[in-house]
XYZ file of C-alpha atoms in Angstrom:
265
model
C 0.000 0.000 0.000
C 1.139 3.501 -0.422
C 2.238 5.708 2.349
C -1.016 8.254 1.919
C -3.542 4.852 2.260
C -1.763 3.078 4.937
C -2.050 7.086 6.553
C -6.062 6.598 6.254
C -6.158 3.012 7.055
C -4.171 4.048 10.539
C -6.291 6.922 11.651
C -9.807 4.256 10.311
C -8.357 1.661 12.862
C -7.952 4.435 15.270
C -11.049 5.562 15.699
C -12.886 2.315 15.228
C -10.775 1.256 18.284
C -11.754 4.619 20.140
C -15.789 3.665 19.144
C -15.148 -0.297 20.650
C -13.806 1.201 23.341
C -17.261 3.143 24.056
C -18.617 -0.265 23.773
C -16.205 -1.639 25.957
C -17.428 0.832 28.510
C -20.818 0.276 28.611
C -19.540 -3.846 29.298
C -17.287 -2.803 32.156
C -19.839 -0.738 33.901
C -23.015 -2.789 33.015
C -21.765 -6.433 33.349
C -20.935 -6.160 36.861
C -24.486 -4.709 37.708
C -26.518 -7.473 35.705
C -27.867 -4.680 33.461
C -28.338 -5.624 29.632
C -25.473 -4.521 27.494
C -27.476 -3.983 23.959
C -30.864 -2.634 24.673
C -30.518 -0.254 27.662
C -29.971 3.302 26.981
C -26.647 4.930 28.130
C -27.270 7.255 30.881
C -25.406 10.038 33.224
C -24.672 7.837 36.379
C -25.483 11.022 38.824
C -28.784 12.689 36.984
C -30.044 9.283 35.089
C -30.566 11.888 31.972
C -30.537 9.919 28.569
C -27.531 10.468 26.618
C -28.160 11.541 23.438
C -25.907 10.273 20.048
C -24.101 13.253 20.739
C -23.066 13.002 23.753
C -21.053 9.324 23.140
C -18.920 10.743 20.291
C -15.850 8.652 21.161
C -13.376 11.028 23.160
C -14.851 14.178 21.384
C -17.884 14.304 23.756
C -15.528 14.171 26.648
C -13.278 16.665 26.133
C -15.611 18.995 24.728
C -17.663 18.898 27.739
C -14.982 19.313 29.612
C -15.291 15.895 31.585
C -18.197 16.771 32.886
C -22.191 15.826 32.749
C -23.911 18.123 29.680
C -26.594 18.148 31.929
C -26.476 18.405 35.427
C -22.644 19.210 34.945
C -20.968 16.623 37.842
C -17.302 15.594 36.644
C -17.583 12.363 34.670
C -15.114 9.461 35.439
C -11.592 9.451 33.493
C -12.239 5.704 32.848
C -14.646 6.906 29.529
C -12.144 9.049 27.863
C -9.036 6.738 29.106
C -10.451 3.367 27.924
C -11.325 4.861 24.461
C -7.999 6.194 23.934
C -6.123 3.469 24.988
C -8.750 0.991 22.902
C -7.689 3.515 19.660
C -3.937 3.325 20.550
C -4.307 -0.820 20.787
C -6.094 -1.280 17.581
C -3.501 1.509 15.647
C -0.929 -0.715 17.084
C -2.019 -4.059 16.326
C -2.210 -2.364 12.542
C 1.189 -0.693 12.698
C 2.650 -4.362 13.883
C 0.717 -6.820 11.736
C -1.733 -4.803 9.428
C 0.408 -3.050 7.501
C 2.294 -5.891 6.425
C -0.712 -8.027 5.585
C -1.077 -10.408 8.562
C -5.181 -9.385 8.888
C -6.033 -12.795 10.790
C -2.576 -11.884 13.531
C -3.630 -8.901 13.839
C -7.455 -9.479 14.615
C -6.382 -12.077 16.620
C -3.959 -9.893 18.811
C -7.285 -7.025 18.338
C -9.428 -10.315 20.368
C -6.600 -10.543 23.013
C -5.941 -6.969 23.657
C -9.764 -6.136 23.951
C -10.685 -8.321 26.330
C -7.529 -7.473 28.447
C -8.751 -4.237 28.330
C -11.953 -4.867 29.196
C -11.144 -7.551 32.162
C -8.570 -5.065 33.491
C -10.692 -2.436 34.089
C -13.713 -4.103 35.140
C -11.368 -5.958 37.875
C -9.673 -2.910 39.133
C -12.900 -1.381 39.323
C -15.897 -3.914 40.609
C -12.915 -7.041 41.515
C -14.978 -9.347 39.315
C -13.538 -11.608 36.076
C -16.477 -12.400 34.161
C -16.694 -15.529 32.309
C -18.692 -14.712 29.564
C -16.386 -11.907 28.943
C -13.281 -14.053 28.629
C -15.097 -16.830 26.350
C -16.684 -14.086 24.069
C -13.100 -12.741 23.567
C -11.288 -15.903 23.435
C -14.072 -18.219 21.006
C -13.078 -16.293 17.863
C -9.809 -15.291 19.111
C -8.936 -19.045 18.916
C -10.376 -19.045 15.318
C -8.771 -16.047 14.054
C -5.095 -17.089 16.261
C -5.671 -20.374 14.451
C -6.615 -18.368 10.742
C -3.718 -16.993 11.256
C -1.339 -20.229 11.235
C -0.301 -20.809 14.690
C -0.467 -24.972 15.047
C -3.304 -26.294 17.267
C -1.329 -27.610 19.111
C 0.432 -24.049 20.266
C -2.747 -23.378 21.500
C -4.006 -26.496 23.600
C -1.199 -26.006 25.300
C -1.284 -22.969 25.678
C -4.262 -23.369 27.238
C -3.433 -26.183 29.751
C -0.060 -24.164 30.332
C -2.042 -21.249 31.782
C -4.587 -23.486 33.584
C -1.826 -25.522 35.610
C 0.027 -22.795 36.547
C -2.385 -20.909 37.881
C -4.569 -23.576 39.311
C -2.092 -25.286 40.986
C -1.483 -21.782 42.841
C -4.985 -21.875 43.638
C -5.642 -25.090 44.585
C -2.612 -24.986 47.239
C -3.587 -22.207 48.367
C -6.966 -23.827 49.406
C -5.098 -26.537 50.833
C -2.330 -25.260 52.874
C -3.597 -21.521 53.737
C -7.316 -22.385 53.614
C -8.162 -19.202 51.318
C -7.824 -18.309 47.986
C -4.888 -17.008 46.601
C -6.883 -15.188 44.184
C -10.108 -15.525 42.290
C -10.744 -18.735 39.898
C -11.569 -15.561 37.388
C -7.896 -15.351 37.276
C -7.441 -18.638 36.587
C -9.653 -18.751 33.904
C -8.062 -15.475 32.275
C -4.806 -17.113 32.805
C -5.717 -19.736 30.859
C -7.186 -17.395 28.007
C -4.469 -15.834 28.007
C -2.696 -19.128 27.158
C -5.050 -20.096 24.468
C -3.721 -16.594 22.343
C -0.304 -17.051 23.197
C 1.264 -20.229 23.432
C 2.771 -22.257 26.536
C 5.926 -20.280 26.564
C 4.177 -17.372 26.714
C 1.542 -18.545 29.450
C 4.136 -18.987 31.629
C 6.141 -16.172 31.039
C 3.112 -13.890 31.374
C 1.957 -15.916 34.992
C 5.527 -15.637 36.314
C 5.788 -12.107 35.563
C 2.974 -11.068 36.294
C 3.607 -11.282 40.429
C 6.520 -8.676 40.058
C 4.042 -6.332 37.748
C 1.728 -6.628 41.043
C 4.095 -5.706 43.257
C 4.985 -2.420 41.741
C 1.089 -2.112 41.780
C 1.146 -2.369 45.083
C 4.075 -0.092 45.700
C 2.763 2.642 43.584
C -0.448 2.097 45.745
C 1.094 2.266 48.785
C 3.387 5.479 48.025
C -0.199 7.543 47.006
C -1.826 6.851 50.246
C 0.169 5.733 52.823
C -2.974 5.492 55.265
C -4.005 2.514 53.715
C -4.802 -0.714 55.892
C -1.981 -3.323 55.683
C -4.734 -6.248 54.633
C -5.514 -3.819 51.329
C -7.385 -6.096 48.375
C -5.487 -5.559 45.328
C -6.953 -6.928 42.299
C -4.594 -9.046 40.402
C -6.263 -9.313 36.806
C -5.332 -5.925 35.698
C -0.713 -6.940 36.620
C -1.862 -10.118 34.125
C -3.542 -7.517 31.487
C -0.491 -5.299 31.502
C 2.014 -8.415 31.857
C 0.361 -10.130 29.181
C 0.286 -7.224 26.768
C 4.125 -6.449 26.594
C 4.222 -10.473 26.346
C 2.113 -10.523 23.171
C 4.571 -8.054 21.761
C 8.252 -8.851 22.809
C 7.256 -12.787 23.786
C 10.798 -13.731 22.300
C 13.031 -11.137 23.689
C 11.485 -12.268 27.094
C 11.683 -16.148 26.572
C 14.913 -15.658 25.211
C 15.953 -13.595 28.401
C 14.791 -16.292 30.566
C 16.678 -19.119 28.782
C 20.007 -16.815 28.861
C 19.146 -16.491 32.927
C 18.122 -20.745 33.349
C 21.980 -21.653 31.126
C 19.960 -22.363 27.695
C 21.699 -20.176 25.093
């Protein structure tokens, strides 16, 4: 493609991200609250005014308004503008990496993963719920397009189980020997999504790394408000979403880092 229509195609995928992320809104917020995603009406959360067409214009309404309520004029949550932008930036991306070059099914496929990271991280740093039928509707054709898009079957089985037994085992001995969860089966599950996109190696990578992406979580937490109790509930799902994410991009610099560190040049 020329420079001018890979230009267009770049600022198309941008804003179609920015408009899924609207939509990816309305499932973090609604999902939670067993309120139907598809037929309900978006509406200001303090005045319960209707929002009209022009009020949801992906990141325009938002900073036009100011951030706040066109109608009873109450500052409107960051998450809106912040989701949408980052939902833009992730689809761009996945067209700047794979796109552009021609590799449409790897780059829908990495457009599956990143969405429903984006969506799960949120809505667990927000409500501390995974949903389930937010990681299958994600993962069913992200499994179709990963495997359109040539990775072996087998890559993703294992991927699969990879994710599963490393997390579960976590969880199930923490049953055992502590007599409480170690965290949510949610997490379990997305770990094992998370598999299913990316391969074993991968899986693992992501599941390992993801404890250190926690703790700075923490720390960062901690350093903002230092009055905070010492038995603070930290949701974990949104360390995965970030530690999966750079995974999905530089998944051999990182394996390859790890086999330097474990002797295997």
């Amino acid at each position: 493609m020329t420079e001018p229509i890979q230009m267009a195609a770049a600022v198309i995928f941008f804003i179609l991200g920015a408009t899924m992320g609207s939509f990816y809104n309305v499932l973090v917020d609604r999902l939670p609250n067993d309120q139907d995603v598809v037929r309900g009406r978006s509406e200001c959360s303090y005045c319960h005014t209707q929002l009209k067409w022009y009020d949801l214009v992906p990141l325009l309404s938002f900073i036009s308004l100011g951030g706040k309520c066109r109608y009873c004029k109450e500052k409107l949550s960051y998450q809106y503008m912040i989701s949408e932008l980052m939902s833009g930036g992730l689809f761009l991306l996945a067209y700047i990496f794979w796109g552009s070059y021609g590799d449409y099914f790897r780059m829908l496929s990495m457009i599956m993963l990143w969405s429903m990271l984006l969506v799960v991280g949120f809505m667990d740093y927000k409500y501390k719920i995974v949903i389930d039928q937010v990681l299958l509707g994600f993962a069913v054709p992200g499994v179709v397009l990963t495997l359109l898009a040539g990775t072996n079957w087998k890559t993703v089985v294992y991927g699969g189980l990879a994710g599963l037994a490393f997390y579960g085992l976590i969880y199930v001995l923490a049953r055992l020997v502590f007599r409480k969860e170690g965290f949510g089966m949610g997490d379990v599950l997305l770990m094992t999504a998370i598999g299913v996109f990316l391969g074993p190696k991968e899986a693992l990578a992501t599941g390992f790394l993801s404890f250190y992406c926690c703790i700075i979580f923490i720390f960062i937490i901690k350093i903002r408000d230092r009055k905070l109790e010492k038995e603070l509930e930290i949701p974990f799902a949104p360390s995965m979403c970030i530690t999966a994410f750079f995974v999905s991009l530089y998944s051999e610099e990182i394996i390859s880092f790890f086999m330097n560190i474990l002797g295997y040049r």
